[in-house]
Short mmCIF file of C-alpha atoms and ligand atoms in Angstrom, two decimals:
data_model
loop_
_atom_site.label_atom_id
_atom_site.label_comp_id
_atom_site.label_asym_id
_atom_site.label_seq_id
_atom_site.Cartn_x
_atom_site.Cartn_y
_atom_site.Cartn_z
CA MET A 1 -4.32 3.29 1.02
CA ASN A 2 -7.53 1.99 -0.48
CA ALA A 3 -8.09 -0.20 2.58
CA ARG A 4 -7.69 2.88 4.77
CA ASP A 5 -10.04 4.89 2.51
CA SER A 6 -12.62 2.11 3.01
CA GLU A 7 -12.21 2.38 6.80
CA HIS A 8 -12.67 6.16 6.56
CA MET A 9 -15.91 5.73 4.62
CA ILE A 10 -17.22 3.19 7.14
CA ALA A 11 -16.33 5.58 9.98
CA GLU A 12 -18.12 8.50 8.33
CA LEU A 13 -21.21 6.43 7.52
CA ASN A 14 -21.39 5.24 11.12
CA ARG A 15 -21.30 8.84 12.29
CA GLU A 16 -24.63 9.37 10.46
CA GLU A 17 -26.45 6.07 10.89
CA ALA A 18 -25.69 2.68 12.37
CA TYR A 19 -24.50 0.71 9.37
CA GLU A 20 -23.33 -2.87 9.68
CA LEU A 21 -20.99 -4.68 7.32
CA THR A 22 -22.42 -7.71 5.55
CA GLU A 23 -20.94 -10.53 3.50
CA ASN A 24 -24.33 -11.19 1.98
CA LEU A 25 -25.19 -9.12 -1.08
CA GLN A 26 -28.95 -9.59 -0.62
CA ASP A 27 -28.79 -7.98 2.83
CA ALA A 28 -26.98 -4.85 1.69
CA ASP A 29 -28.72 -1.47 1.53
CA LEU A 30 -25.59 0.22 0.29
CA ILE A 31 -22.90 -1.31 -1.92
CA ILE A 32 -19.64 0.57 -2.27
CA ILE A 33 -17.08 -0.54 -4.82
CA ASN A 34 -13.80 1.08 -3.81
CA THR A 35 -11.55 1.00 -6.84
CA CYS A 36 -7.94 1.24 -7.92
CA SER A 37 -6.82 2.55 -11.31
CA VAL A 38 -3.06 1.98 -11.22
CA ARG A 39 -3.40 -0.74 -13.85
CA GLU A 40 -6.07 -1.27 -16.48
CA LYS A 41 -7.38 -4.68 -15.41
CA PRO A 42 -9.26 -3.62 -12.27
CA VAL A 43 -10.98 -0.88 -14.25
CA ALA A 44 -12.31 -3.41 -16.75
CA LYS A 45 -13.46 -5.61 -13.87
CA LEU A 46 -15.41 -2.74 -12.34
CA PHE A 47 -18.11 -2.69 -14.99
CA SER A 48 -18.71 -6.43 -14.85
CA GLU A 49 -18.91 -6.23 -11.03
CA ILE A 50 -21.47 -3.43 -11.23
CA GLY A 51 -23.54 -5.67 -13.53
CA VAL A 52 -23.38 -8.60 -11.09
CA PHE A 53 -24.27 -6.45 -8.07
CA ASN A 54 -27.12 -4.77 -9.92
CA LYS A 55 -28.61 -8.13 -10.91
CA HIS A 56 -28.54 -9.70 -7.45
CA LYS A 57 -28.95 -6.78 -5.04
CA LYS A 58 -32.12 -5.71 -3.21
CA PRO A 59 -34.13 -3.46 -5.55
CA THR A 60 -33.78 -0.52 -3.14
CA ALA A 61 -30.04 -0.92 -2.52
CA LYS A 62 -27.75 1.85 -3.73
CA ILE A 63 -24.47 1.27 -5.58
CA GLY A 64 -21.57 3.71 -5.25
CA VAL A 65 -18.24 3.67 -7.05
CA THR A 66 -15.41 5.27 -5.08
CA GLY A 67 -11.62 5.55 -5.23
CA CYS A 68 -9.17 6.22 -8.05
CA THR A 69 -11.24 4.91 -10.95
CA ALA A 70 -14.07 7.12 -9.75
CA SER A 71 -11.60 10.04 -9.78
CA HIS A 72 -10.46 9.57 -13.34
CA LEU A 73 -13.66 8.35 -15.02
CA GLY A 74 -16.11 10.56 -13.06
CA GLU A 75 -19.49 10.93 -14.78
CA GLU A 76 -18.56 8.45 -17.47
CA ILE A 77 -19.18 5.68 -14.92
CA ILE A 78 -22.84 6.68 -14.60
CA LYS A 79 -23.17 7.04 -18.37
CA ARG A 80 -21.82 3.52 -18.89
CA ALA A 81 -23.61 2.05 -15.88
CA PRO A 82 -26.77 4.06 -14.98
CA SER A 83 -27.46 1.68 -12.09
CA VAL A 84 -24.64 3.44 -10.22
CA ASP A 85 -26.12 5.95 -7.74
CA PHE A 86 -23.01 7.98 -6.95
CA VAL A 87 -19.34 8.41 -7.83
CA LEU A 88 -16.83 9.57 -5.22
CA GLY A 89 -13.12 10.14 -5.93
CA ALA A 90 -10.18 8.94 -3.85
CA ARG A 91 -9.63 12.44 -2.50
CA ASN A 92 -13.29 12.93 -1.61
CA VAL A 93 -14.12 9.95 0.60
CA SER A 94 -14.93 12.27 3.52
CA LYS A 95 -18.02 13.34 1.52
CA ILE A 96 -19.54 9.86 1.58
CA THR A 97 -22.41 10.88 3.88
CA GLN A 98 -23.40 13.65 1.44
CA VAL A 99 -23.36 11.70 -1.80
CA ILE A 100 -25.39 8.74 -0.55
CA HIS A 101 -28.42 11.05 -0.42
CA LYS A 102 -28.01 12.60 -3.90
CA LYS A 103 -29.02 10.58 -6.93
CA HIS A 104 -26.19 10.47 -9.47
CA ALA A 105 -23.89 12.68 -7.38
CA VAL A 106 -20.34 12.93 -8.76
CA GLU A 107 -17.61 14.29 -6.44
CA VAL A 108 -14.15 13.89 -7.91
CA SER A 109 -12.31 17.14 -7.23
CA THR A 110 -8.63 16.78 -6.31
CA ASP A 111 -8.55 20.20 -4.58
CA PHE A 112 -7.38 20.30 -1.01
CA ASP A 113 -9.43 21.10 2.03
CA GLU A 114 -8.85 19.90 5.56
CA SER A 115 -11.85 17.57 5.50
CA THR A 116 -9.74 15.30 3.26
CA TYR A 117 -7.99 14.08 6.36
CA ASP A 118 -10.49 14.66 9.14
CA PHE A 119 -12.34 11.43 9.84
CA ALA A 120 -14.26 9.58 12.50
CA GLU A 121 -12.63 6.43 13.90
CA TYR A 122 -13.02 2.93 12.53
CA ARG A 123 -10.55 0.05 12.37
CA SER A 124 -11.13 -3.26 10.65
CA ASN A 125 -8.55 -4.90 12.94
CA PRO A 126 -8.57 -3.89 16.63
CA PHE A 127 -4.91 -4.86 17.11
CA LYS A 128 -3.38 -2.64 14.49
CA ALA A 129 -4.09 0.73 12.92
CA MET A 130 -3.53 2.24 9.50
CA VAL A 131 -2.90 5.98 9.60
CA ASN A 132 -2.42 8.31 6.63
CA ILE A 133 0.52 10.67 7.02
CA SER A 134 0.14 12.33 3.64
CA ILE A 135 -2.35 12.38 0.82
CA GLY A 136 -1.75 12.75 -2.91
CA CYS A 137 1.54 12.54 -4.80
CA ASP A 138 3.86 15.19 -6.23
CA LYS A 139 6.03 12.87 -8.31
CA SER A 140 5.75 12.77 -12.06
CA CYS A 141 6.59 9.13 -12.76
CA THR A 142 5.66 8.83 -16.42
CA PHE A 143 3.83 5.50 -16.00
CA CYS A 144 1.69 6.45 -13.02
CA ILE A 145 -1.89 7.69 -12.82
CA VAL A 146 -1.84 8.32 -9.03
CA PRO A 147 -1.02 12.08 -9.12
CA ALA A 148 -4.00 12.59 -11.46
CA THR A 149 -6.40 10.69 -9.20
CA ARG A 150 -5.17 11.61 -5.72
CA GLY A 151 -4.05 15.19 -6.35
CA GLU A 152 -1.05 17.09 -5.05
CA GLU A 153 0.92 15.86 -2.08
CA ILE A 154 -0.07 17.30 1.30
CA SER A 155 1.44 16.16 4.58
CA ILE A 156 -0.93 15.82 7.52
CA PRO A 157 0.12 17.82 10.61
CA SER A 158 2.23 15.66 12.95
CA ALA A 159 0.08 16.51 15.99
CA LEU A 160 -2.98 15.03 14.23
CA ILE A 161 -1.04 11.89 13.32
CA VAL A 162 0.28 11.44 16.87
CA GLY A 163 -3.23 12.08 18.25
CA GLU A 164 -4.80 9.51 15.95
CA ILE A 165 -2.22 6.86 16.83
CA THR A 166 -2.52 7.61 20.56
CA LYS A 167 -6.28 7.02 20.31
CA ALA A 168 -5.74 3.78 18.40
CA VAL A 169 -3.28 2.55 21.05
CA ALA A 170 -5.79 3.37 23.81
CA THR A 171 -8.29 1.07 22.07
CA GLY A 172 -5.97 -1.91 21.63
CA ALA A 173 -3.60 -1.27 18.72
CA LYS A 174 0.06 -2.05 19.38
CA GLU A 175 1.06 -1.62 15.76
CA VAL A 176 0.62 1.21 13.28
CA MET A 177 1.06 1.27 9.52
CA LEU A 178 1.87 4.78 8.30
CA LEU A 179 0.52 5.37 4.82
CA GLY A 180 1.41 7.70 1.98
CA GLN A 181 2.56 7.58 -1.63
CA ASN A 182 6.06 8.79 -0.64
CA VAL A 183 6.16 8.51 3.13
CA ASN A 184 9.81 9.50 3.45
CA ASN A 185 9.09 12.74 1.62
CA TYR A 186 6.87 13.69 4.59
CA GLY A 187 6.91 17.39 5.45
CA ARG A 188 7.33 18.58 1.87
CA ARG A 189 4.11 20.62 1.99
CA PHE A 190 1.51 21.06 4.71
CA GLY A 191 -2.03 22.33 4.16
CA GLY A 192 -1.53 25.23 6.60
CA ASP A 193 1.17 26.74 8.82
CA GLU A 194 3.22 23.94 10.35
CA ALA A 195 6.66 23.82 11.91
CA PRO A 196 9.07 21.91 9.66
CA CYS A 197 9.05 18.17 10.38
CA ASP A 198 10.53 15.53 8.10
CA PHE A 199 9.83 11.80 8.09
CA THR A 200 12.68 10.92 10.44
CA GLN A 201 11.47 13.52 12.94
CA LEU A 202 7.92 12.23 12.58
CA LEU A 203 9.10 8.66 13.30
CA ARG A 204 10.84 9.89 16.45
CA LYS A 205 7.68 11.67 17.65
CA ILE A 206 5.52 8.61 16.97
CA SER A 207 7.89 6.25 18.72
CA LYS A 208 7.42 8.21 21.96
CA ILE A 209 3.78 7.07 22.16
CA ASP A 210 3.44 4.82 25.22
CA GLY A 211 2.01 1.41 24.48
CA LEU A 212 2.81 1.59 20.76
CA GLU A 213 5.24 -1.23 20.05
CA ARG A 214 5.56 -1.48 16.29
CA ILE A 215 5.77 1.08 13.51
CA ARG A 216 5.52 0.13 9.86
CA PHE A 217 5.24 2.41 6.84
CA THR A 218 4.56 2.21 3.13
CA SER A 219 5.68 3.26 0.64
CA PRO A 220 8.95 5.05 0.90
CA HIS A 221 10.68 6.29 -2.27
CA PRO A 222 14.29 5.24 -3.01
CA LEU A 223 15.19 8.84 -3.86
CA HIS A 224 14.52 10.04 -0.31
CA MET A 225 16.38 7.29 1.54
CA ASP A 226 19.11 9.42 3.05
CA ASP A 227 21.52 8.07 5.66
CA ILE A 228 19.77 9.88 8.53
CA PHE A 229 16.48 8.16 7.72
CA LEU A 230 18.10 4.74 7.20
CA THR A 231 20.01 5.07 10.48
CA GLU A 232 16.76 5.87 12.32
CA PHE A 233 15.14 2.90 10.59
CA ALA A 234 17.95 0.61 11.74
CA ASN A 235 18.35 1.92 15.30
CA ASN A 236 14.83 2.75 16.46
CA PRO A 237 13.60 -0.43 18.19
CA LYS A 238 9.94 0.38 17.52
CA ILE A 239 10.42 0.51 13.75
CA CYS A 240 9.80 -2.89 12.18
CA LYS A 241 12.71 -4.13 10.12
CA GLN A 242 10.86 -4.41 6.87
CA ILE A 243 11.28 -1.86 4.13
CA HIS A 244 9.74 -1.47 0.69
CA VAL A 245 12.17 -0.05 -1.85
CA PRO A 246 10.28 0.23 -5.14
CA LEU A 247 12.75 -0.33 -7.99
CA GLN A 248 10.40 -0.22 -11.05
CA SER A 249 13.34 -0.97 -13.39
CA GLY A 250 17.02 -1.80 -13.03
CA SER A 251 17.96 0.11 -16.18
CA THR A 252 19.26 3.63 -15.61
CA SER A 253 18.03 4.85 -18.99
CA LEU A 254 14.56 3.42 -18.35
CA LEU A 255 14.52 4.95 -14.86
CA LYS A 256 15.22 8.27 -16.55
CA ALA A 257 12.35 7.74 -19.00
CA MET A 258 10.17 6.87 -16.00
CA LYS A 259 11.34 10.08 -14.21
CA ARG A 260 12.19 8.16 -11.04
CA GLY A 261 15.13 10.39 -10.04
CA TYR A 262 17.68 7.63 -9.25
CA THR A 263 20.02 5.35 -11.18
CA LYS A 264 20.62 1.61 -10.96
CA GLU A 265 23.80 2.35 -8.95
CA ASN A 266 22.02 4.74 -6.51
CA PHE A 267 19.37 2.11 -5.93
CA ILE A 268 21.86 -0.69 -5.23
CA ASN A 269 23.84 1.66 -3.00
CA ARG A 270 20.75 2.40 -0.87
CA CYS A 271 19.95 -1.30 -0.51
CA GLU A 272 23.57 -2.04 0.45
CA LYS A 273 23.32 0.72 3.05
CA ILE A 274 20.18 -0.88 4.49
CA ARG A 275 21.93 -4.27 4.64
CA ALA A 276 25.02 -2.71 6.28
CA LEU A 277 23.03 -0.80 8.92
CA CYS A 278 20.42 -3.46 9.50
CA PRO A 279 21.34 -6.95 8.27
CA GLU A 280 18.12 -8.43 9.62
CA ALA A 281 15.89 -6.15 7.50
CA SER A 282 13.75 -7.67 4.80
CA ILE A 283 13.54 -5.64 1.61
CA SER A 284 10.58 -5.77 -0.77
CA THR A 285 10.08 -4.08 -4.12
CA ASP A 286 7.81 -3.24 -7.06
CA ILE A 287 8.97 -3.90 -10.62
CA ILE A 288 7.32 -3.01 -13.91
CA VAL A 289 8.34 -5.00 -17.00
CA GLY A 290 7.67 -4.01 -20.57
CA PHE A 291 7.82 -0.25 -20.02
CA PRO A 292 7.98 1.51 -23.45
CA SER A 293 11.36 0.96 -25.21
CA GLU A 294 12.55 -1.68 -22.67
CA SER A 295 15.27 -3.65 -24.49
CA ASP A 296 16.64 -7.08 -23.59
CA ALA A 297 19.64 -5.28 -22.07
CA ASP A 298 17.36 -3.05 -19.95
CA PHE A 299 15.57 -6.12 -18.67
CA GLU A 300 18.91 -7.82 -17.87
CA ASP A 301 19.71 -4.79 -15.67
CA THR A 302 16.51 -5.48 -13.72
CA MET A 303 17.49 -9.15 -13.34
CA GLU A 304 20.91 -8.07 -12.12
CA VAL A 305 19.42 -5.87 -9.38
CA LEU A 306 17.22 -8.80 -8.34
CA GLU A 307 20.36 -10.99 -7.99
CA LYS A 308 22.22 -8.32 -6.05
CA VAL A 309 19.50 -7.30 -3.61
CA ARG A 310 17.59 -10.61 -3.34
CA PHE A 311 14.27 -8.98 -2.48
CA GLU A 312 12.20 -10.95 -0.03
CA GLN A 313 8.93 -9.86 -1.57
CA LEU A 314 8.37 -8.85 -5.15
CA PHE A 315 5.28 -7.16 -6.54
CA SER A 316 5.74 -7.30 -10.30
CA PHE A 317 3.53 -6.02 -13.05
CA LYS A 318 3.34 -5.89 -16.81
CA TYR A 319 3.39 -2.24 -17.85
CA SER A 320 -0.12 -0.97 -18.46
CA ALA A 321 -0.61 2.29 -20.39
CA ARG A 322 -2.78 4.60 -18.30
CA PRO A 323 -4.72 7.78 -19.16
CA HIS A 324 -3.25 11.11 -17.93
CA THR A 325 0.30 9.67 -18.01
CA GLU A 326 3.19 10.70 -20.23
CA ALA A 327 4.29 7.19 -21.05
CA ALA A 328 0.92 6.34 -22.60
CA ALA A 329 1.96 8.58 -25.52
CA PHE A 330 5.43 7.05 -25.92
CA THR A 331 5.71 5.53 -29.39
CA ASP A 332 7.86 2.48 -28.62
CA GLN A 333 5.36 0.36 -26.64
CA ILE A 334 6.47 -3.23 -25.99
CA ASP A 335 4.32 -6.08 -27.27
CA SER A 336 2.42 -7.96 -24.63
CA ASP A 337 4.05 -11.36 -25.38
CA THR A 338 7.56 -10.02 -24.84
CA ALA A 339 6.48 -8.31 -21.62
CA GLY A 340 4.75 -11.52 -20.52
CA GLU A 341 7.89 -13.63 -21.13
CA ARG A 342 10.00 -11.17 -19.14
CA LEU A 343 7.51 -11.15 -16.29
CA THR A 344 7.55 -14.96 -16.13
CA ARG A 345 11.36 -15.02 -16.09
CA LEU A 346 11.52 -12.39 -13.37
CA GLN A 347 8.92 -14.08 -11.22
CA SER A 348 10.39 -17.57 -11.55
CA ARG A 349 13.85 -16.39 -10.59
CA HIS A 350 12.37 -14.50 -7.66
CA THR A 351 10.49 -17.62 -6.56
CA GLU A 352 13.80 -19.52 -6.38
CA ILE A 353 15.35 -16.75 -4.27
CA LEU A 354 12.31 -16.66 -2.01
CA ASP A 355 12.42 -20.43 -1.51
CA GLU A 356 16.04 -20.15 -0.40
CA ILE A 357 15.22 -17.30 2.00
CA MET A 358 12.25 -19.14 3.50
CA ASP A 359 14.00 -22.55 3.75
CA ALA A 360 16.75 -20.90 5.79
CA GLN A 361 14.12 -19.86 8.35
CA LEU A 362 13.70 -23.37 9.78
CA GLY A 363 14.50 -23.30 13.51
CA VAL A 364 14.77 -19.49 13.64
CA VAL A 365 12.98 -17.71 16.52
CA HIS A 366 10.95 -14.56 15.80
CA GLN A 367 8.91 -12.12 17.87
CA VAL A 368 5.44 -12.50 16.34
CA TYR A 369 2.48 -10.17 16.88
CA PHE A 370 -0.72 -12.21 16.54
CA ASP A 371 -3.73 -10.30 15.27
CA GLU A 372 -6.12 -12.68 13.50
CA LEU A 373 -8.10 -15.76 14.40
CA LYS A 374 -8.02 -18.41 11.65
CA SER A 375 -9.99 -21.58 11.06
CA GLY A 376 -8.81 -24.92 12.47
CA GLY A 377 -7.78 -23.53 15.86
CA ARG A 378 -5.03 -21.37 14.43
CA VAL A 379 -3.98 -17.74 14.72
CA SER A 380 -1.88 -15.65 12.34
CA GLY A 381 0.46 -12.75 12.80
CA ARG A 382 3.64 -11.16 11.54
CA SER A 383 7.23 -11.17 12.66
CA ASP A 384 9.02 -7.87 13.07
CA ASP A 385 10.48 -8.25 9.56
CA GLY A 386 7.02 -8.86 8.11
CA LYS A 387 6.92 -12.64 7.66
CA LEU A 388 3.47 -14.19 7.92
CA PHE A 389 3.17 -16.81 10.69
CA PHE A 390 0.54 -19.38 11.61
CA ILE A 391 0.44 -21.28 14.89
CA GLN A 392 -2.04 -23.44 16.78
CA GLY A 393 -3.75 -21.18 19.29
CA SER A 394 -6.82 -19.22 20.26
CA GLU A 395 -8.06 -15.73 21.18
CA GLU A 396 -5.76 -15.36 24.12
CA LEU A 397 -2.80 -14.99 21.76
CA LEU A 398 -4.40 -12.09 19.90
CA GLY A 399 -2.86 -8.71 20.63
CA LYS A 400 0.28 -10.33 22.08
CA ILE A 401 3.86 -10.31 20.86
CA VAL A 402 5.39 -13.72 21.59
CA GLU A 403 8.49 -15.73 20.68
CA VAL A 404 7.83 -18.33 18.03
CA GLU A 405 10.14 -20.91 16.49
CA VAL A 406 9.72 -21.81 12.82
CA VAL A 407 8.90 -25.51 12.39
CA LYS A 408 7.72 -25.57 8.77
CA THR A 409 8.42 -23.24 5.88
CA SER A 410 6.63 -22.45 2.66
CA ARG A 411 6.86 -19.67 0.10
CA GLY A 412 4.10 -17.50 1.52
CA ALA A 413 4.09 -18.23 5.26
CA LEU A 414 5.79 -19.98 8.15
CA ASP A 415 4.36 -22.43 10.65
CA GLY A 416 5.67 -22.05 14.18
CA VAL A 417 5.40 -23.17 17.77
CA LEU A 418 5.57 -21.05 20.93
CA VAL A 419 9.04 -21.08 22.45
N1 LIG B 1 3.95 5.71 -4.88
C1 LIG B 1 4.38 4.37 -5.10
C2 LIG B 1 3.58 3.69 -6.19
C3 LIG B 1 2.19 3.30 -5.93
S1 LIG B 1 1.46 2.38 -7.22
C4 LIG B 1 5.84 4.40 -5.54
O1 LIG B 1 6.31 5.36 -6.11
O2 LIG B 1 6.51 3.41 -5.37
C5 LIG B 1 2.04 0.76 -6.84
C6 LIG B 1 2.85 0.11 -7.93
O3 LIG B 1 2.08 -0.11 -9.08
C7 LIG B 1 4.03 0.93 -8.43
O4 LIG B 1 5.13 0.89 -7.58
C8 LIG B 1 4.31 0.30 -9.78
O5 LIG B 1 5.22 -0.78 -9.69
C9 LIG B 1 2.94 -0.22 -10.20
N2 LIG B 1 2.42 0.61 -11.31
C10 LIG B 1 2.10 1.92 -11.29
N3 LIG B 1 1.70 2.32 -12.51
C11 LIG B 1 1.77 1.24 -13.31
C12 LIG B 1 1.50 1.02 -14.70
N4 LIG B 1 1.10 2.01 -15.49
N5 LIG B 1 1.68 -0.23 -15.19
C13 LIG B 1 2.09 -1.24 -14.41
N6 LIG B 1 2.37 -1.09 -13.10
C14 LIG B 1 2.22 0.14 -12.55
#
């Protein structure tokens, strides 16, 4: 979502003036630090980055802080770092062209107006598009700062989404990534009058777009994975067979304290359903360890779900207490060493599982969509189920879906040859 917010800001800036991206700090007239605030570490890094940019930038260059940390710290950022020229929240990125002209402007409202999803066009990769289908989040997960920074959940009208994807396809994108905090809760609330449309119906509308070959989405919520949606996922040939099912914890009592709305058994049941309907699907997840009151037994539940589901990708984090969240006030916080030991155990077991999954790929043939030129005469792309591939090749492979056989495996990527 942050990557898409960055594209939106670039698009809006280009509407005003011809900006160009630069890798060289000394060339920049405008430096935008687009931030995350889900965990504490990136927030701490922000202030040291501002210091580095301020020291080495052109004297006239402006610095802006945008995104979720901007939303929740607001004016405090300018108080702590007066070299910052403006602060723009995650929900306010459409106002980028206004704040660049106002010294010390702070725009962090999480109110809704339609400009929050009305943007000019810009894509960092011509072969694929990211498209928001909803903004904000209505969940009340007790660990999570997102509802406070991105505001209430609003679904974007399906006609706008279809229009945006159709335009992207006309300019070379064969693949779309649909974005939202709870994509499969799409249709819960629209900004204005809209005919009812849920996520499954939206997927069907999008898959009718001629020339669009691949649909991905992130992130869905386990609570909204009903059979109708999972059947569409399995049977619709345009939907890539990769699904993120964020677990957070395997312990039912911890899931309750997190207000996730499902139990360990519900979660396993949904993953078994995915495997039954679509055995070729790869399942990824997010796990938090060291949530307040997590006991050894709670953690063993998480390990058990890992063994049962054998997630292909795991994004795992030590719990980080965040402002504006309920769990920050919970009294039974876990010490960092215990959380660290659990994280190491979880990650090392997952690494073993991943090695087994990847080793079994040798000789397997995948349909790979190549979208990036790499150094050393190589190109990279992804298989339908989301595996990263590298092969020897040049520009002419970009934007094409081709059959590739795996000739070498590693944990993070596969080397292949054209079949
Ligand atoms: N809407 C998504 C979450 C987006 S945040 C969902 O419900 O799945 C991405 C991930 O960051 C979360 O899935 C969670 O695993 C992690 N995360 C969120 N808050 C966190 C916190 N306070 N400490 C550690 N990890 C956290």
